[in-house]
Amino acid sequence: MLIKKIGAVSTALVVLAGASVPSYAAEQVNPASYATKAETKLKNNALKSEVESPIKLVNGSFEEPQIARSSQMFDASEVPGWKTTATDNTIELQRNYNDFWKMDAADGAQWAELNATMNSALYQDIETTPGTKIRWKVSHRGRDGVDTAEVRFGSPNQSLELMATMASGSEDWTEYQGTYTIPEGQTVTRFEFQAISTADGDLTRGNYLDNIVFSSPSNLVVTDSYDKASTPKGKQAKYNVNIANNGGMEAGDINLEIPLPATLKYVPSSVTINGTTTSDVTYNDATHTLSVHVNQIADGTTTTVGIGVEGLTETNAAHMSTSLKYHDLGFTDTTYTANSTGADIAVTSNTAPVIAADDTSVKKGGSFDPMAGVTASDAEDGNLTSSISVTANDVDTSVEGTYHVTYSVTDSDGNTTTKTITVTVSSNNAPVITAADKTLKKGASFDPMAGVSASDTEDGNVTDKVTVTANDVDTSAVGTYHVTYSVTDSDGNTTTKTITVTVTSNDAPVITASDKTLKKGGSFDPMVGVTASDVEDGNVTDKVAVTANDVDTSAVGTYHVTYSVTDSDGNTTTKTITVTVTSNDAPVIIASDQTIKNGKAFDVMAGVSASDLEDGDVTGGITVTANDVDTNTVGTYHVTYSVTDSDGNTTTKTITVTITSNDAPTFTTSDVYLKVGDKFNPYAGITASDTEDGDLTDRIDIESSDVDMTQPGTYAVEYSVTDSDNNTTKITRHVYVRTNDKPVIHASDQTFKAGASFDPMAGMSASDTEDGDITANVTITANDVDANQAGTYHVTYSVTDSDDNTTTKTITITVLTNEKPVITAADITQKAHRSVDPMAGVTASDLEDGDLTANIKIIANDINIDVPGEYHVTYSVLDSDGNETEKTITVTILSNEAPVIHGQDVTFKAGKAFDPMAGVTASDTEDGDITSAIEMTANDVNPDVAGVYHVTYSVTDSDGNTTEATYTVTVLTNEKPVIHATDQTLAYGQAFDPMAGVTAEDLEDGDLTGSIKIISNDVNPLQAGIYHVTYSVTDADGNETQITITVLVGAQPVDPVIPADPETPMHVTPAPVQMADPIVSSVSAPDPVRELPKTGDTDNTAQVITIGGLLAMLGALFLRRKK
């Protein structure tokens, strides 16, 4: 919503029960003249590259200081930029920590609560330039419903103008915004938010503020350039437009217009904004004009728009420039323009490339790279070295002679260049350096050239040409060093050689001791600060001996102490230090009497110094202990100095300062009050005189004058006059040029208690621009006040100035009943055995008497801090009118319980990892989660050996209560799983399910039946015989178990066989067979059977009998085995 100030300010006042709201005097203003000037100034500034410093408030989104949790109270001095009218100087900041508030900030992460502790205002006093147009906005939100606050601007310590009344609910942030023109003469502007009311009437909560802007407008400055000075025809260049925002706020909706000359062509899709390609571009082919849109540019930043162009026609200067239009972001009432100065680029012709290659020489047998050092460049294509080709090359480095190499390169326009160079192959051998590695003792001398020589096949002995190119040898330090030699023969062949020089150690020890200065009578320990070290032995301080010491601290003088130390190699070092014993003399102050002319400056420390025999210069320690000098009054004065040295000796000195007479001239004048159009004589009504020279009016000079009688305002004329003693006096005289304004009545609404006296003229005044104070002319035209009866009344005043302009004003008089005081006290919750201060945080206030906290009395208190329970404290307070208030609070004493350790017994298999802290926690009624405080006091667990173990834990809360808990840890053996399966007997042809009735289980894994595998199974239910099934199962630990069962398949039943002799029938009657339970309980004798046929067999009775008997025997054996 856009809020504009129109004409006079209207105010709304909401009064809550039991609370007073600050009132503001609404003042009639005429913003028209200011607005006109400000708008003209902003339009003129739109094209300026240098503008006044931006006007901007600080910390508008309350992001500083950062808070750790959901809310925090700060003293206003800790919140950058912001001040408060709250009597406790408190500002509250909030953030949605852990979604505590169920809402987010309007900007950033934090916001402020205007009603932190009371109805108050937040404000900033900002330096401003009169006539400047200011943009402002604020996000407002209620806390528990609709909260109300006002936005007010104006000069500090004066009545502020109401800019907006904000009434916002708690559902979302509401943004309020507008403009404000700084009035003439207002160099500091107060930007204030005043709390008016809250949704629930609680003045300590409500009116959230965030995302506040109070800023001068944006100001864009445009510069442009090309990325190169010239470009060939058909080639591209980049035209860059830099847009800098030097204003106070973000610019938005920026539209660039860029006309292209006929010598250049726009390259489509080449426009970038800060290096990123943008499609928000329009190109008009008819007008050759490019339009580019930029969303926004933040204040204090620069945006670069790049445009690709291509050369069309040769020219010395293809000129481009940019004009743009923009708004302040979020405000569309004013459109600004800005223009660049323009930039030129030359469009050149398309020339052939150039090959850079020089004749060269190569040693016989050396390598030759025909491309080494060869480059190619083109005015349009740039570096073409990679495009060079060798079109001819007859070089043979194994044979001395002269050869040639020919190069060729072609640019992108088809222009080809060739070049041929000469290559000379000559013979040459490099010289040889003779030098050997060396070993030296530490401290020995070293000549790097000793024993070094050089020779060359062609030049012979070249030792005198050998140079040392590197030498880091330090014979004073043990280590490994190197010396590098170099020699060059007459053919330029260079040989280098590096040798190693090893310096071995044999250092004497080193004593570290420094000279000392002592005060006479002070103590002296010769070993304090003395150390000794040796390269081989390290620290040998304990071997230091004092071999001489003549120090006498009772006598001033210079003494010596000699120390000695010997290392393990027998190297002895001695060192002598000087010990100076100084006297303890008092310091000396140097200061002289002074004579100064009346009115001249007097530097009390000029020419004053102090020194001390021991401390040296102690001038910096001088203090002035007495100084009655008045340079404006003739007389004799004194200054006393004091200084104390480091030994506590104090010296004082007093000098005399004589002030002689030398009065400056004086002016007699007064300010001038005129109306627009009057004539002004700056010399009228002003005189000057001097004690010595008399009347100096004719010597008055006008130093400066800005008086403009055509414009209302306050002007200044500065005068100066100089007497014969060259004393100059200056004075500024104000000239007030005024329009014929109406007078102003100053009177405020009043509130008092019934029965109090009421003077309608008390505190009321009237003033007029031309007449000044006209309070005496005020009359009361209406007054219905009854001071003895509570109610709302009115008094109307009227005043007329000398120009017959009349002003009236009506104020409201509220007569209150005599209300009781209010006690503020909250219930208390405390742990047992801790002290409770029943007066902590308890206050009392009265509408008439103010703060009555000191008058509170405790009339009942049954608290017992050693017994948990609920108690009560009753307070009483009496105001000056005899009204008494009582209030009772509840005090809850909590038990101070010991903490609780949460854990459980653990069972796991041997060989498994065991973490004794896994799953163990601790909590305390008062401290909450204290798991981190748990200590393990005993643990005999061996995870690799089966057994029962114990772990004991201990934890102590903040009250010193300690709890222990012991849990059992059972380590199991890692046993194999067990398969449950039994042998089976099947009738011939009976279906066979090998998994029927088969199960598996494991001590650790439980039921593993689903994991059983059949690894062999030869059962054939259609063939009588003994078969086997083998099962396998593996547990989670990889333990495998196998079991094999036997499956008996019975014989196939057959029809009876008729014997050869019918009179003697034959029967095969085996004994009854008892079958294993539960498969078959018993088997009766079978009927006579025929022979079991086999492939190829013939019908034979004897064979039938034999086979039947065999089967019977097998069955009996099987049953016995089962039993």
mmCIF file of C-alpha atoms in Angstrom, residues 506-684:
data_model
loop_
_atom_site.group_PDB
_atom_site.id
_atom_site.type_symbol
_atom_site.label_atom_id
_atom_site.label_comp_id
_atom_site.label_asym_id
_atom_site.label_seq_id
_atom_site.Cartn_x
_atom_site.Cartn_y
_atom_site.Cartn_z
ATOM 1 C CA ASN A 506 82.425 -29.022 17.165
ATOM 2 C CA ASP A 507 80.633 -26.067 18.761
ATOM 3 C CA ALA A 508 81.239 -24.675 22.190
ATOM 4 C CA PRO A 509 78.166 -24.103 24.388
ATOM 5 C CA VAL A 510 76.383 -20.718 24.421
ATOM 6 C CA ILE A 511 75.487 -18.764 27.577
ATOM 7 C CA THR A 512 72.454 -16.459 27.356
ATOM 8 C CA ALA A 513 72.639 -13.662 29.964
ATOM 9 C CA SER A 514 71.982 -9.926 29.667
ATOM 10 C CA ASP A 515 73.149 -6.850 31.538
ATOM 11 C CA LYS A 516 70.948 -5.767 34.438
ATOM 12 C CA THR A 517 70.093 -2.489 36.173
ATOM 13 C CA LEU A 518 69.013 -2.562 39.845
ATOM 14 C CA LYS A 519 67.787 0.008 42.328
ATOM 15 C CA LYS A 520 70.011 0.648 45.320
ATOM 16 C CA GLY A 521 68.907 -1.682 48.137
ATOM 17 C CA GLY A 522 67.116 -4.087 45.770
ATOM 18 C CA SER A 523 67.608 -7.876 45.797
ATOM 19 C CA PHE A 524 69.748 -9.605 43.162
ATOM 20 C CA ASP A 525 69.795 -13.281 42.057
ATOM 21 C CA PRO A 526 72.691 -13.771 39.573
ATOM 22 C CA MET A 527 71.040 -16.885 38.026
ATOM 23 C CA VAL A 528 67.677 -15.289 37.177
ATOM 24 C CA GLY A 529 67.194 -15.265 33.383
ATOM 25 C CA VAL A 530 70.503 -17.093 32.719
ATOM 26 C CA THR A 531 70.442 -20.142 30.390
ATOM 27 C CA ALA A 532 72.965 -22.207 28.436
ATOM 28 C CA SER A 533 72.626 -24.455 25.393
ATOM 29 C CA ASP A 534 74.912 -26.608 23.274
ATOM 30 C CA VAL A 535 74.431 -27.858 19.703
ATOM 31 C CA GLU A 536 75.256 -31.401 20.775
ATOM 32 C CA ASP A 537 74.129 -31.479 24.443
ATOM 33 C CA GLY A 538 71.010 -29.297 24.214
ATOM 34 C CA ASN A 539 70.027 -27.436 27.400
ATOM 35 C CA VAL A 540 73.039 -27.226 29.799
ATOM 36 C CA THR A 541 71.678 -24.465 32.065
ATOM 37 C CA ASP A 542 72.136 -26.709 35.115
ATOM 38 C CA LYS A 543 75.913 -26.791 34.401
ATOM 39 C CA VAL A 544 76.335 -22.997 34.503
ATOM 40 C CA ALA A 545 78.615 -21.817 37.326
ATOM 41 C CA VAL A 546 79.180 -18.255 38.630
ATOM 42 C CA THR A 547 82.948 -17.791 38.637
ATOM 43 C CA ALA A 548 83.000 -14.113 39.662
ATOM 44 C CA ASN A 549 80.413 -11.768 41.290
ATOM 45 C CA ASP A 550 81.267 -8.402 42.949
ATOM 46 C CA VAL A 551 77.713 -7.011 43.012
ATOM 47 C CA ASP A 552 76.877 -4.857 46.086
ATOM 48 C CA THR A 553 73.252 -3.643 45.909
ATOM 49 C CA SER A 554 73.773 -1.388 48.947
ATOM 50 C CA ALA A 555 76.099 0.918 47.005
ATOM 51 C CA VAL A 556 75.555 2.744 43.699
ATOM 52 C CA GLY A 557 78.004 1.574 41.049
ATOM 53 C CA THR A 558 78.836 -0.741 38.158
ATOM 54 C CA TYR A 559 79.560 -4.397 38.927
ATOM 55 C CA HIS A 560 80.199 -7.620 37.003
ATOM 56 C CA VAL A 561 79.155 -11.258 37.150
ATOM 57 C CA THR A 562 81.067 -13.937 35.218
ATOM 58 C CA TYR A 563 79.458 -17.247 34.230
ATOM 59 C CA SER A 564 81.130 -20.440 32.928
ATOM 60 C CA VAL A 565 79.810 -23.642 31.354
ATOM 61 C CA THR A 566 81.545 -26.703 29.802
ATOM 62 C CA ASP A 567 79.906 -29.123 27.331
ATOM 63 C CA SER A 568 80.459 -32.885 27.052
ATOM 64 C CA ASP A 569 83.263 -32.312 24.508
ATOM 65 C CA GLY A 570 85.212 -30.228 27.025
ATOM 66 C CA ASN A 571 84.447 -26.932 25.220
ATOM 67 C CA THR A 572 84.171 -24.174 27.860
ATOM 68 C CA THR A 573 82.369 -20.859 27.391
ATOM 69 C CA THR A 574 82.455 -17.875 29.763
ATOM 70 C CA LYS A 575 80.362 -14.733 29.714
ATOM 71 C CA THR A 576 80.461 -11.593 31.850
ATOM 72 C CA ILE A 577 77.498 -9.251 32.315
ATOM 73 C CA THR A 578 77.398 -5.776 33.802
ATOM 74 C CA VAL A 579 75.124 -5.065 36.777
ATOM 75 C CA THR A 580 74.398 -1.373 37.371
ATOM 76 C CA VAL A 581 73.091 -0.286 40.797
ATOM 77 C CA THR A 582 71.403 3.126 40.441
ATOM 78 C CA SER A 583 70.426 5.694 43.058
ATOM 79 C CA ASN A 584 66.751 6.339 43.932
ATOM 80 C CA ASP A 585 66.533 10.171 43.335
ATOM 81 C CA ALA A 586 63.296 12.162 43.004
ATOM 82 C CA PRO A 587 62.343 13.513 39.521
ATOM 83 C CA VAL A 588 62.800 17.199 38.454
ATOM 84 C CA ILE A 589 60.072 19.405 36.875
ATOM 85 C CA ILE A 590 61.161 22.167 34.469
ATOM 86 C CA ALA A 591 58.495 24.921 34.151
ATOM 87 C CA SER A 592 58.735 28.738 33.971
ATOM 88 C CA ASP A 593 56.405 31.637 34.886
ATOM 89 C CA GLN A 594 54.382 32.983 31.926
ATOM 90 C CA THR A 595 52.772 36.259 30.853
ATOM 91 C CA ILE A 596 49.793 36.054 28.435
ATOM 92 C CA LYS A 597 47.564 38.672 26.831
ATOM 93 C CA ASN A 598 43.904 38.732 27.745
ATOM 94 C CA GLY A 599 41.932 36.412 25.461
ATOM 95 C CA LYS A 600 44.952 34.493 24.159
ATOM 96 C CA ALA A 601 45.116 30.714 24.308
ATOM 97 C CA PHE A 602 46.987 29.128 27.204
ATOM 98 C CA ASP A 603 48.453 25.612 26.929
ATOM 99 C CA VAL A 604 49.138 24.541 30.491
ATOM 100 C CA MET A 605 51.691 21.905 29.321
ATOM 101 C CA ALA A 606 53.584 24.062 26.803
ATOM 102 C CA GLY A 607 57.305 24.104 27.659
ATOM 103 C CA VAL A 608 56.834 21.887 30.708
ATOM 104 C CA SER A 609 58.977 18.748 31.060
ATOM 105 C CA ALA A 610 60.207 16.357 33.739
ATOM 106 C CA SER A 611 63.171 14.015 34.032
ATOM 107 C CA ASP A 612 64.374 11.404 36.483
ATOM 108 C CA LEU A 613 67.855 10.069 37.078
ATOM 109 C CA GLU A 614 66.624 6.496 36.873
ATOM 110 C CA ASP A 615 63.545 6.750 34.597
ATOM 111 C CA GLY A 616 64.836 9.380 32.169
ATOM 112 C CA ASP A 617 62.162 11.524 30.502
ATOM 113 C CA VAL A 618 58.964 11.329 32.611
ATOM 114 C CA THR A 619 57.183 14.298 30.991
ATOM 115 C CA GLY A 620 54.293 11.995 30.076
ATOM 116 C CA GLY A 621 53.655 11.385 33.787
ATOM 117 C CA ILE A 622 53.141 15.063 34.705
ATOM 118 C CA THR A 623 49.710 15.952 36.122
ATOM 119 C CA VAL A 624 48.268 19.420 36.772
ATOM 120 C CA THR A 625 47.080 19.423 40.399
ATOM 121 C CA ALA A 626 45.950 23.101 40.525
ATOM 122 C CA ASN A 627 45.128 25.624 37.775
ATOM 123 C CA ASP A 628 43.050 28.795 38.319
ATOM 124 C CA VAL A 629 44.105 30.555 35.095
ATOM 125 C CA ASP A 630 41.327 32.570 33.368
ATOM 126 C CA THR A 631 42.733 34.025 30.145
ATOM 127 C CA ASN A 632 39.622 36.168 29.732
ATOM 128 C CA THR A 633 40.228 38.097 32.982
ATOM 129 C CA VAL A 634 43.269 40.241 33.749
ATOM 130 C CA GLY A 635 45.077 39.052 36.889
ATOM 131 C CA THR A 636 47.746 36.823 38.445
ATOM 132 C CA TYR A 637 47.153 33.068 38.526
ATOM 133 C CA HIS A 638 49.013 29.916 39.460
ATOM 134 C CA VAL A 639 49.487 26.414 38.020
ATOM 135 C CA THR A 640 50.850 23.543 40.115
ATOM 136 C CA TYR A 641 52.403 20.455 38.492
ATOM 137 C CA SER A 642 53.190 17.073 40.012
ATOM 138 C CA VAL A 643 55.151 14.032 38.772
ATOM 139 C CA THR A 644 56.035 10.684 40.411
ATOM 140 C CA ASP A 645 58.863 8.378 39.295
ATOM 141 C CA SER A 646 58.756 4.583 39.168
ATOM 142 C CA ASP A 647 60.123 4.436 42.720
ATOM 143 C CA GLY A 648 57.193 6.472 44.089
ATOM 144 C CA ASN A 649 59.220 9.732 44.565
ATOM 145 C CA THR A 650 56.906 12.723 43.938
ATOM 146 C CA THR A 651 57.949 16.285 42.968
ATOM 147 C CA THR A 652 55.624 19.344 42.695
ATOM 148 C CA LYS A 653 56.241 22.786 41.224
ATOM 149 C CA THR A 654 54.078 25.953 41.004
ATOM 150 C CA ILE A 655 54.469 28.677 38.379
ATOM 151 C CA THR A 656 52.833 32.137 38.131
ATOM 152 C CA VAL A 657 50.727 33.047 35.058
ATOM 153 C CA THR A 658 50.037 36.767 34.552
ATOM 154 C CA ILE A 659 47.090 37.786 32.263
ATOM 155 C CA THR A 660 47.480 41.315 30.851
ATOM 156 C CA SER A 661 44.642 43.407 29.362
ATOM 157 C CA ASN A 662 43.847 43.354 25.579
ATOM 158 C CA ASP A 663 40.114 43.720 25.001
ATOM 159 C CA ALA A 664 38.661 42.983 21.591
ATOM 160 C CA PRO A 665 36.045 45.303 20.018
ATOM 161 C CA THR A 666 32.341 44.544 20.534
ATOM 162 C CA PHE A 667 29.213 44.703 18.382
ATOM 163 C CA THR A 668 25.819 46.129 19.331
ATOM 164 C CA THR A 669 23.002 44.736 17.148
ATOM 165 C CA SER A 670 19.933 42.478 17.039
ATOM 166 C CA ASP A 671 18.318 40.057 14.590
ATOM 167 C CA VAL A 672 16.134 41.541 11.847
ATOM 168 C CA TYR A 673 12.548 40.462 11.125
ATOM 169 C CA LEU A 674 11.230 41.388 7.667
ATOM 170 C CA LYS A 675 8.549 40.281 5.257
ATOM 171 C CA VAL A 676 9.050 39.071 1.690
ATOM 172 C CA GLY A 677 9.649 42.072 -0.616
ATOM 173 C CA ASP A 678 10.939 44.420 2.110
ATOM 174 C CA LYS A 679 14.276 46.175 1.590
ATOM 175 C CA PHE A 680 17.197 45.152 3.778
ATOM 176 C CA ASN A 681 20.155 47.434 4.652
ATOM 177 C CA PRO A 682 22.822 45.189 6.245
ATOM 178 C CA TYR A 683 24.528 48.211 7.941
ATOM 179 C CA ALA A 684 21.350 49.489 9.574
#
